[in-house]
mmCIF file of C-alpha atoms and ligand atoms in Angstrom:
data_model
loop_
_atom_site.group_PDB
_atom_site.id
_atom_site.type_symbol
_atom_site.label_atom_id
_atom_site.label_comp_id
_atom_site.label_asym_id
_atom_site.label_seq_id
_atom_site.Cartn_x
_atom_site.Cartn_y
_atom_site.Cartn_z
ATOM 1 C CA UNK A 16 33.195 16.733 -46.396
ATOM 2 C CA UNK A 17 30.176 15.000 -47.818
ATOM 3 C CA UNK A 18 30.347 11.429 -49.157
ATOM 4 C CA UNK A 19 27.850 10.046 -52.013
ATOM 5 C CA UNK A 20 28.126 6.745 -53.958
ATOM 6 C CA UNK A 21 30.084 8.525 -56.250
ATOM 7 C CA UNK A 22 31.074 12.173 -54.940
ATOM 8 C CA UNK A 23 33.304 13.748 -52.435
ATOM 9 C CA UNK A 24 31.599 17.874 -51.550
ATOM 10 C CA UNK A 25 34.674 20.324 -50.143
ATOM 11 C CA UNK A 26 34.072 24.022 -49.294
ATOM 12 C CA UNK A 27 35.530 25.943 -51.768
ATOM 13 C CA UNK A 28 38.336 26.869 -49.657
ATOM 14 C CA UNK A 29 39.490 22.622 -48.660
ATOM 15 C CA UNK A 30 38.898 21.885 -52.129
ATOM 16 C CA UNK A 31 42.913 21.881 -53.085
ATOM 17 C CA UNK A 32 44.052 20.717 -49.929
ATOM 18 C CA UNK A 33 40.783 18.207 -49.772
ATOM 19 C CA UNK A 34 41.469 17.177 -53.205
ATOM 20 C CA UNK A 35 45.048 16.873 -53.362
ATOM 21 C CA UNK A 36 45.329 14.082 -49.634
ATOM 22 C CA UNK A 37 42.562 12.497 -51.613
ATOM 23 C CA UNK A 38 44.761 11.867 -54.771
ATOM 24 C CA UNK A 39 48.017 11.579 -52.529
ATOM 25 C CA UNK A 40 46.060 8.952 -50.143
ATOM 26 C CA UNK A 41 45.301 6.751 -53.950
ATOM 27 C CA UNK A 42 48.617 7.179 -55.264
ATOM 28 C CA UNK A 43 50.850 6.343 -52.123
ATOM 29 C CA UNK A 44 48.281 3.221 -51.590
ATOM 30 C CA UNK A 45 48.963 2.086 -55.113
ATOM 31 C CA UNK A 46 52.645 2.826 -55.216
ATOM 32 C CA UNK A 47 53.026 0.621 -52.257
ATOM 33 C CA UNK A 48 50.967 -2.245 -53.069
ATOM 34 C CA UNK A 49 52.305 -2.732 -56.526
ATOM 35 C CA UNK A 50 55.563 -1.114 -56.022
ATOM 36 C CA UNK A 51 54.737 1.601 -58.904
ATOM 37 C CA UNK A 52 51.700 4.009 -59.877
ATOM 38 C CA UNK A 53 51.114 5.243 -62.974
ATOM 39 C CA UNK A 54 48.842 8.358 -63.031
ATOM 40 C CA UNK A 55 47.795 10.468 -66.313
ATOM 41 C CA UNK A 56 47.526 13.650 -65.281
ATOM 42 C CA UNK A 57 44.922 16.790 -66.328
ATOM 43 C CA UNK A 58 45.252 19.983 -67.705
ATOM 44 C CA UNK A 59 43.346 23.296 -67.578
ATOM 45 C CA UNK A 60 42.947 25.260 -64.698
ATOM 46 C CA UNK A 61 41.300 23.397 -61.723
ATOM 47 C CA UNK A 62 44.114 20.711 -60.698
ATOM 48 C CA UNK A 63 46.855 23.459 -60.942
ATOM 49 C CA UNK A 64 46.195 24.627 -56.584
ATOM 50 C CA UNK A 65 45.700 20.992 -56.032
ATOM 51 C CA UNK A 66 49.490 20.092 -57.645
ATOM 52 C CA UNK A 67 50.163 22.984 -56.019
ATOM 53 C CA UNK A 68 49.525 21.080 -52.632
ATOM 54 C CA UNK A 69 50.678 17.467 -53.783
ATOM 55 C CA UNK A 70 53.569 18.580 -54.396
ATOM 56 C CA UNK A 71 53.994 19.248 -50.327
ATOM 57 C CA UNK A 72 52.774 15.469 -49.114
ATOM 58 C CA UNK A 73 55.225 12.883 -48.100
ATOM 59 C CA UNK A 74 54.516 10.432 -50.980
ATOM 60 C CA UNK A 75 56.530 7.844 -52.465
ATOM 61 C CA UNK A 76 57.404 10.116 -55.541
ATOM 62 C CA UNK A 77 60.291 7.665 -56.759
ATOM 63 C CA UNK A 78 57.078 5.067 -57.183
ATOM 64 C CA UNK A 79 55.335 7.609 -59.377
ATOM 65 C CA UNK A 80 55.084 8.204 -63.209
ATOM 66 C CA UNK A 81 53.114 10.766 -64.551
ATOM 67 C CA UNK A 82 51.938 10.692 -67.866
ATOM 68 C CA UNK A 83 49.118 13.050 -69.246
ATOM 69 C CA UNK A 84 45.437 12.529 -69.918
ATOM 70 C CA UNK A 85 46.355 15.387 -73.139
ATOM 71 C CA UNK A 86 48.315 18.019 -74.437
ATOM 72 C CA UNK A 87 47.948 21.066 -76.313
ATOM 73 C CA UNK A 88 50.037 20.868 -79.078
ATOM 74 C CA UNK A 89 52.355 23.604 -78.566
ATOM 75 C CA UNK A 90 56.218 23.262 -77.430
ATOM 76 C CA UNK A 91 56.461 22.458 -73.521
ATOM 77 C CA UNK A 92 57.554 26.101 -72.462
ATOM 78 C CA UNK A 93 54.307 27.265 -74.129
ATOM 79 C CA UNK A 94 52.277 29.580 -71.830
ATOM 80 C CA UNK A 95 49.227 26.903 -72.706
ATOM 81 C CA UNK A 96 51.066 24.053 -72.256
ATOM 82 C CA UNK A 97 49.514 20.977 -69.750
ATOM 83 C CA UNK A 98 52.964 20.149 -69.143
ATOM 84 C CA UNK A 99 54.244 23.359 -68.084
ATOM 85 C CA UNK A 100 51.684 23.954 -66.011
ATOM 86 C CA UNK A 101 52.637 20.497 -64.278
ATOM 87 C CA UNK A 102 55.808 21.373 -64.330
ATOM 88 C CA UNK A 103 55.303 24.661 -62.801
ATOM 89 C CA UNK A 104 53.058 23.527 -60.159
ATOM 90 C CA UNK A 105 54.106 19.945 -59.063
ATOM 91 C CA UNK A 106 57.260 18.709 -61.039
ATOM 92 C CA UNK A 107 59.912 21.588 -60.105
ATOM 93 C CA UNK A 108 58.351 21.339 -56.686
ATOM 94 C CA UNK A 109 59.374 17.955 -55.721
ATOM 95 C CA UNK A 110 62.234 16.655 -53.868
ATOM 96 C CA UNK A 111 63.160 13.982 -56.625
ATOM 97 C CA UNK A 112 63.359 14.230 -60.143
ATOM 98 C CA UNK A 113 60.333 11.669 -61.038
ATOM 99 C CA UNK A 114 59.465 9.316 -64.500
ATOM 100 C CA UNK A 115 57.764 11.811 -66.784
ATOM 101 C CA UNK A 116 56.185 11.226 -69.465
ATOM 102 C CA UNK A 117 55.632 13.808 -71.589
ATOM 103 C CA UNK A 118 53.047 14.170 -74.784
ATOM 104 C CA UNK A 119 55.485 15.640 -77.466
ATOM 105 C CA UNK A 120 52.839 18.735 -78.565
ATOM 106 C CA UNK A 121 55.741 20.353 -80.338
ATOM 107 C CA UNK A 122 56.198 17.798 -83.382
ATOM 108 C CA UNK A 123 54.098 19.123 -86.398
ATOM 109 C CA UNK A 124 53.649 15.385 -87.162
ATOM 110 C CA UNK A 125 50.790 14.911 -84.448
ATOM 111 C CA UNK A 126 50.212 11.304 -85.551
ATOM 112 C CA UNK A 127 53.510 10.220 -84.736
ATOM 113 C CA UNK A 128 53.302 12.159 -81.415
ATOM 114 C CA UNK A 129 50.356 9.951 -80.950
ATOM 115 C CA UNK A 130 51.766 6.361 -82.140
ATOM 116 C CA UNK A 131 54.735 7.167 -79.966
ATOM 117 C CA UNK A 132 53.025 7.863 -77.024
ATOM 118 C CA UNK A 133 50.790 5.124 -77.363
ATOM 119 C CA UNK A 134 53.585 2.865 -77.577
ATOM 120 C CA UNK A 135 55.052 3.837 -74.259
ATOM 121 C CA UNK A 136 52.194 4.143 -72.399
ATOM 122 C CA UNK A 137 51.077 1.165 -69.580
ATOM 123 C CA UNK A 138 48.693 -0.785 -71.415
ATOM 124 C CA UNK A 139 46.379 -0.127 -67.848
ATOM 125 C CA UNK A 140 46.890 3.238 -65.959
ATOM 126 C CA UNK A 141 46.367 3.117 -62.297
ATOM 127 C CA UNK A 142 44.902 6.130 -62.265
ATOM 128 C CA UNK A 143 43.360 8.481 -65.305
ATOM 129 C CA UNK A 144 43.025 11.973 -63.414
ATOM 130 C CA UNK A 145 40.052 13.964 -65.416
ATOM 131 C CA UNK A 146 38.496 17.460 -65.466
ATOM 132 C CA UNK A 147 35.052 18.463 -67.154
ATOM 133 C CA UNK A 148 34.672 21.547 -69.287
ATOM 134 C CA UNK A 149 30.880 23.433 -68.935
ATOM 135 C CA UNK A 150 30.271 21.689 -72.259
ATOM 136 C CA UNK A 151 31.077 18.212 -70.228
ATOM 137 C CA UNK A 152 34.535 17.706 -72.592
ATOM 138 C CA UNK A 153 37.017 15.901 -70.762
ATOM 139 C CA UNK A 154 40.997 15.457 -71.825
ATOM 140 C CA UNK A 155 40.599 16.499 -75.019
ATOM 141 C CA UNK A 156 37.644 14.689 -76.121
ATOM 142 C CA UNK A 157 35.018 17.036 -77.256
ATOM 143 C CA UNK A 158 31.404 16.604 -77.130
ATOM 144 C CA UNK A 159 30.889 14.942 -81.444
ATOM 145 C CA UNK A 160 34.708 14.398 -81.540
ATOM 146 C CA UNK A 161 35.222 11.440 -83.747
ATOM 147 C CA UNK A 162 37.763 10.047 -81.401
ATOM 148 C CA UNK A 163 35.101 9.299 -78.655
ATOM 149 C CA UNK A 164 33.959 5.840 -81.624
ATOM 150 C CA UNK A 165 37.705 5.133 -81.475
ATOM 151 C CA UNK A 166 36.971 1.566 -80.709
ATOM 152 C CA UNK A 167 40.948 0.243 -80.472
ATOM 153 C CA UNK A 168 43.577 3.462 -80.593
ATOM 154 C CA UNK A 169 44.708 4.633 -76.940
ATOM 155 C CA UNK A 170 45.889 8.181 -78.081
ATOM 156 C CA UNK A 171 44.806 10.450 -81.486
ATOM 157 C CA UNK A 172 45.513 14.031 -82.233
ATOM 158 C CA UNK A 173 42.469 15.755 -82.614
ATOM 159 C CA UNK A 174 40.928 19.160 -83.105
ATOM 160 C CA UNK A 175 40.947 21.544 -79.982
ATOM 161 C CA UNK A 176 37.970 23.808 -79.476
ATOM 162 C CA UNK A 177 37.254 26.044 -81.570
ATOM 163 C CA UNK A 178 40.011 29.016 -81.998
ATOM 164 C CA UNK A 179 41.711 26.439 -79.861
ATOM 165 C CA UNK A 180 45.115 24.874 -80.777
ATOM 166 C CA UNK A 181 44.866 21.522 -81.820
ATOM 167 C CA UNK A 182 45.669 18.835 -79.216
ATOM 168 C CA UNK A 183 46.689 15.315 -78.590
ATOM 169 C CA UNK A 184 44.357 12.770 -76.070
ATOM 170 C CA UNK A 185 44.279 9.857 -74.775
ATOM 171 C CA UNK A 186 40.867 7.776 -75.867
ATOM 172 C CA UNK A 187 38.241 6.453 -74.572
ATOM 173 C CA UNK A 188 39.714 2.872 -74.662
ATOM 174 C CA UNK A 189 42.576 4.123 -72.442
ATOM 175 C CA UNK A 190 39.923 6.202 -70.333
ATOM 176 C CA UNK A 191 38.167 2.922 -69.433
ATOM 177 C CA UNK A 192 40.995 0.953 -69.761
ATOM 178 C CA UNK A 193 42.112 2.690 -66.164
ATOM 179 C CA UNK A 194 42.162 1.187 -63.236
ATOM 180 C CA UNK A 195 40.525 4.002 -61.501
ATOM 181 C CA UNK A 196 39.274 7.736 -62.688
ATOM 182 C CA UNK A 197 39.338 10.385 -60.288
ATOM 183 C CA UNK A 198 37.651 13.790 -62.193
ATOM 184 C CA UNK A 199 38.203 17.350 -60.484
ATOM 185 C CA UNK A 200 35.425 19.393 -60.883
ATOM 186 C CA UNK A 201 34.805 23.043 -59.307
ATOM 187 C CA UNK A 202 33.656 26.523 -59.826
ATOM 188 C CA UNK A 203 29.575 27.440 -60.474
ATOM 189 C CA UNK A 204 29.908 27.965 -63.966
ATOM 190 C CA UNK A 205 29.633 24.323 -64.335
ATOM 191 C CA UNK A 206 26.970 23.350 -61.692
ATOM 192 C CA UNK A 207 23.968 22.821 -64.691
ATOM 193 C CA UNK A 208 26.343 21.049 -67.052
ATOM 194 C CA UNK A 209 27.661 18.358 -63.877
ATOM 195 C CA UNK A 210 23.551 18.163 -62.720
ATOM 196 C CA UNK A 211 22.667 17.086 -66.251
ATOM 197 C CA UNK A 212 25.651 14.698 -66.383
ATOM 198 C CA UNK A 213 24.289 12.883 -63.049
ATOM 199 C CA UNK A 214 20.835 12.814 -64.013
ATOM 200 C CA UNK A 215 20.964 12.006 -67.942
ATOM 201 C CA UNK A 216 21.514 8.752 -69.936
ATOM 202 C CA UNK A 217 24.955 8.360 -70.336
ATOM 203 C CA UNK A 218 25.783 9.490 -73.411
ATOM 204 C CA UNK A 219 29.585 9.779 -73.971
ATOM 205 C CA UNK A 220 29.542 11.634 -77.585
ATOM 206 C CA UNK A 221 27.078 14.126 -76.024
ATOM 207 C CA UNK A 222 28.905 14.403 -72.789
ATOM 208 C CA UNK A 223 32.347 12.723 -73.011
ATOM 209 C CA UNK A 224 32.983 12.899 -69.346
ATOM 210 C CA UNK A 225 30.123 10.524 -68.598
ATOM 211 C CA UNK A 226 33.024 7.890 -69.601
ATOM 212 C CA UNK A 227 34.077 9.038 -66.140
ATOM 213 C CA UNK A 228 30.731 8.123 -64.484
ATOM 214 C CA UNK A 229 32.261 5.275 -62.532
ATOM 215 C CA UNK A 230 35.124 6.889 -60.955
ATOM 216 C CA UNK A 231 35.477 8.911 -57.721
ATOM 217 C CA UNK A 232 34.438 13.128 -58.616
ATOM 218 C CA UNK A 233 35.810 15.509 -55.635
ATOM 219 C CA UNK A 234 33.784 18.427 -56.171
ATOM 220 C CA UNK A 235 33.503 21.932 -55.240
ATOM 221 C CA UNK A 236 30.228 22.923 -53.103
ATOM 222 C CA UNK A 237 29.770 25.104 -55.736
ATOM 223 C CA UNK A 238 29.512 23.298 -58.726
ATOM 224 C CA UNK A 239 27.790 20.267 -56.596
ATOM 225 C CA UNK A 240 25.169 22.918 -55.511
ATOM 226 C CA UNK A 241 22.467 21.710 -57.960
ATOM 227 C CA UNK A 242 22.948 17.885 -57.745
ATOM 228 C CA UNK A 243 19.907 15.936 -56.558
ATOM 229 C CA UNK A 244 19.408 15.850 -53.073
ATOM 230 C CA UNK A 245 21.371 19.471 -52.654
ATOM 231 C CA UNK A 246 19.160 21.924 -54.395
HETATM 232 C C1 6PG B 1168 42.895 20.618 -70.770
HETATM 233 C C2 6PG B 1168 42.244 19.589 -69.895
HETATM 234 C C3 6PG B 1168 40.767 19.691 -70.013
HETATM 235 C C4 6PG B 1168 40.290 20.311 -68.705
HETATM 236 C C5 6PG B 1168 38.920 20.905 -68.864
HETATM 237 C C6 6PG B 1168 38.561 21.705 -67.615
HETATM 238 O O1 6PG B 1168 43.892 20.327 -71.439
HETATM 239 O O2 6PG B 1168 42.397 21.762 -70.731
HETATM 240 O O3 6PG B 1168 42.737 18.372 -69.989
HETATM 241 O O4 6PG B 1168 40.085 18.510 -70.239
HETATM 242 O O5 6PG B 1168 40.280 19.324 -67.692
HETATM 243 O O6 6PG B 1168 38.969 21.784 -69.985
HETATM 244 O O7 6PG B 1168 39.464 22.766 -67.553
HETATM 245 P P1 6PG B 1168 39.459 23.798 -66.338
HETATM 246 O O8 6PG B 1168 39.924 23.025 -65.142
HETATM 247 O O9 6PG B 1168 40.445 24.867 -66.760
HETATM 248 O O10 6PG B 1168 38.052 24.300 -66.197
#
C-alpha cells in the first residue's frame, strides 16, 4: 500500500478488502467519537466488492446511517437501482437492521423526492463516499450539469447521461458541506481521466469530481498507473 498526500495505491486484488478496513477504520472512529456516523453512500459498480467486504467487519452498525450520494430514479427493486445494489451487497448482509435512508427514485414527482430528502438529511455528513466516471462525473453531477452552480440546494433531480434514466443527487453544497470525502476509484479505463484530474486546475463544471480534491482517493494500481511520480 502506497501513501501520497492525498492517495492510498492497492493491487488490484486488496483493493476491496484494502478499501473496505479503510472505510470501516473512518466509520467505527466516527461512530464512537460522536456516538453516530452518517455516511452517503455511492453507486455504480466499483464500491459494490468493497460493501461486499464491509459488510463482514465488526463495526458499530447500530451507530451507522446510510444515506446516498444519488439515485437513479427507478423503483428500489430496479435492476439499476443504487439502493438495491446496497441492499444486495451490504444491507441484507448485516447482522442488524441499520437507519436507511433511502432516495425515493420511484416518485414521478422528482422535485419532491428531492425537497424531501433534503429535509431529512444531516445538515453535515460525516462522510460523502464518491466514485468518478472516465468523464470525471461524480454522484450524479455531470461534467456542464447545471446543478454543479447550485449555490444553496443540497439535493436536485437532474438529467442522467445520456440514454440514461434520469436521477436524483446530492449537490455540491452538500459535497463540501461533508465532513470528509472518501472517492473509490479503480479499473484502467479511467487512468487518463484521474491523471488529468490531479494535474489540472480544478475545475468542478469540467470535472465535477475535482469537488472531491480534498478528500482521501483509495485507488486501484491500475487506474493510479499514470499519476505523476508513477509513470
Ligand atoms: C452512480 C454513481 C456514480 C458512480 C460513477 C462510477 O449512481 O452510478 O453514483 O457517480 O460512482 O458513475 O461508476 P462505476 O463505479 O460503475 O465506474
Amino acid at each position: 500500500m502506497e501513501m501520497y498526500e492525498r492517495w492510498i495505491v492497492l493491487p488490484g486484488e486488496r483493493f476491496a478488502q484494502g478499501a473496505a478496513h479503510l472505510l470501516g477504520q473512518r466509520l467505527a472512529r466516527r461512530a464512537t467519537e460522536q456516538g453516530a456516523v452518517h455516511v452517503a453512500l455511492s453507486g455504480g459498480a466499483t464500491p459494490a466488492p468493497v460493501y461486499e467486504r464491509l459488510a463482514g467487519l465488526e463495526l458499530p452498525w447500530e451507530r451507522i446511517h446510510v444515506w446516498f450520494g444519488d439515485e437513479r430514479r427507478v423503483p428500489p427493486d430496479h435492476a439499476d437501482s443504487n439502493y438495491r445494489m446496497v441492499k444486495e451487497t451490504l444491507l441484507d448482509r448485516l447482522p442488524v437492521e441499520i437507519e436507511v435512508h433511502r432516495l425515493r427514485g420511484e416518485l414521478e414527482d422528482g422535485e419532491r423526492a428531492a425537497a424531501e430528502y433534503e429535509a431529512a438529511l444531516p445538515e453535515v455528513l460525516d462522510i460523502a463516499l464518491l466514485g468518478m466516471g472516465s468523464d470525471a462525473h461524480t454522484a450524479s453531477l455531470f461534467p456542464g450539469s447545471p446543478a454543479l452552480r447550485e449555490p444553496a440546494r443540497r439535493v436536485l433531480a437532474v438529467a442522467g447521461p445520456e440514454g440514461g434514466h434520469p436521477r436524483l443527487t446530492l449537490t455540491p453544497p452538500a459535497l463540501r458541506a461533508a465532513r470528509e470525502r472518501i472517492v473509490l476509484v479503480a479499473g484502467d479505463e479511467k487512468a487518463d481521466m484521474l491523471r488529468e484530474v490531479f494535474t489540472t486546475e480544478p475545475d468542478p463544471i469540467r470535472r465535477p469530481v475535482q469537488l472531491a480534491l480534498d478528500g482521501l482517493w483509495i485507488l486501484d494500481d491500475a487506474v493510479a498507473a499514470r499519476l505523476p511520480g508513477r509513470s
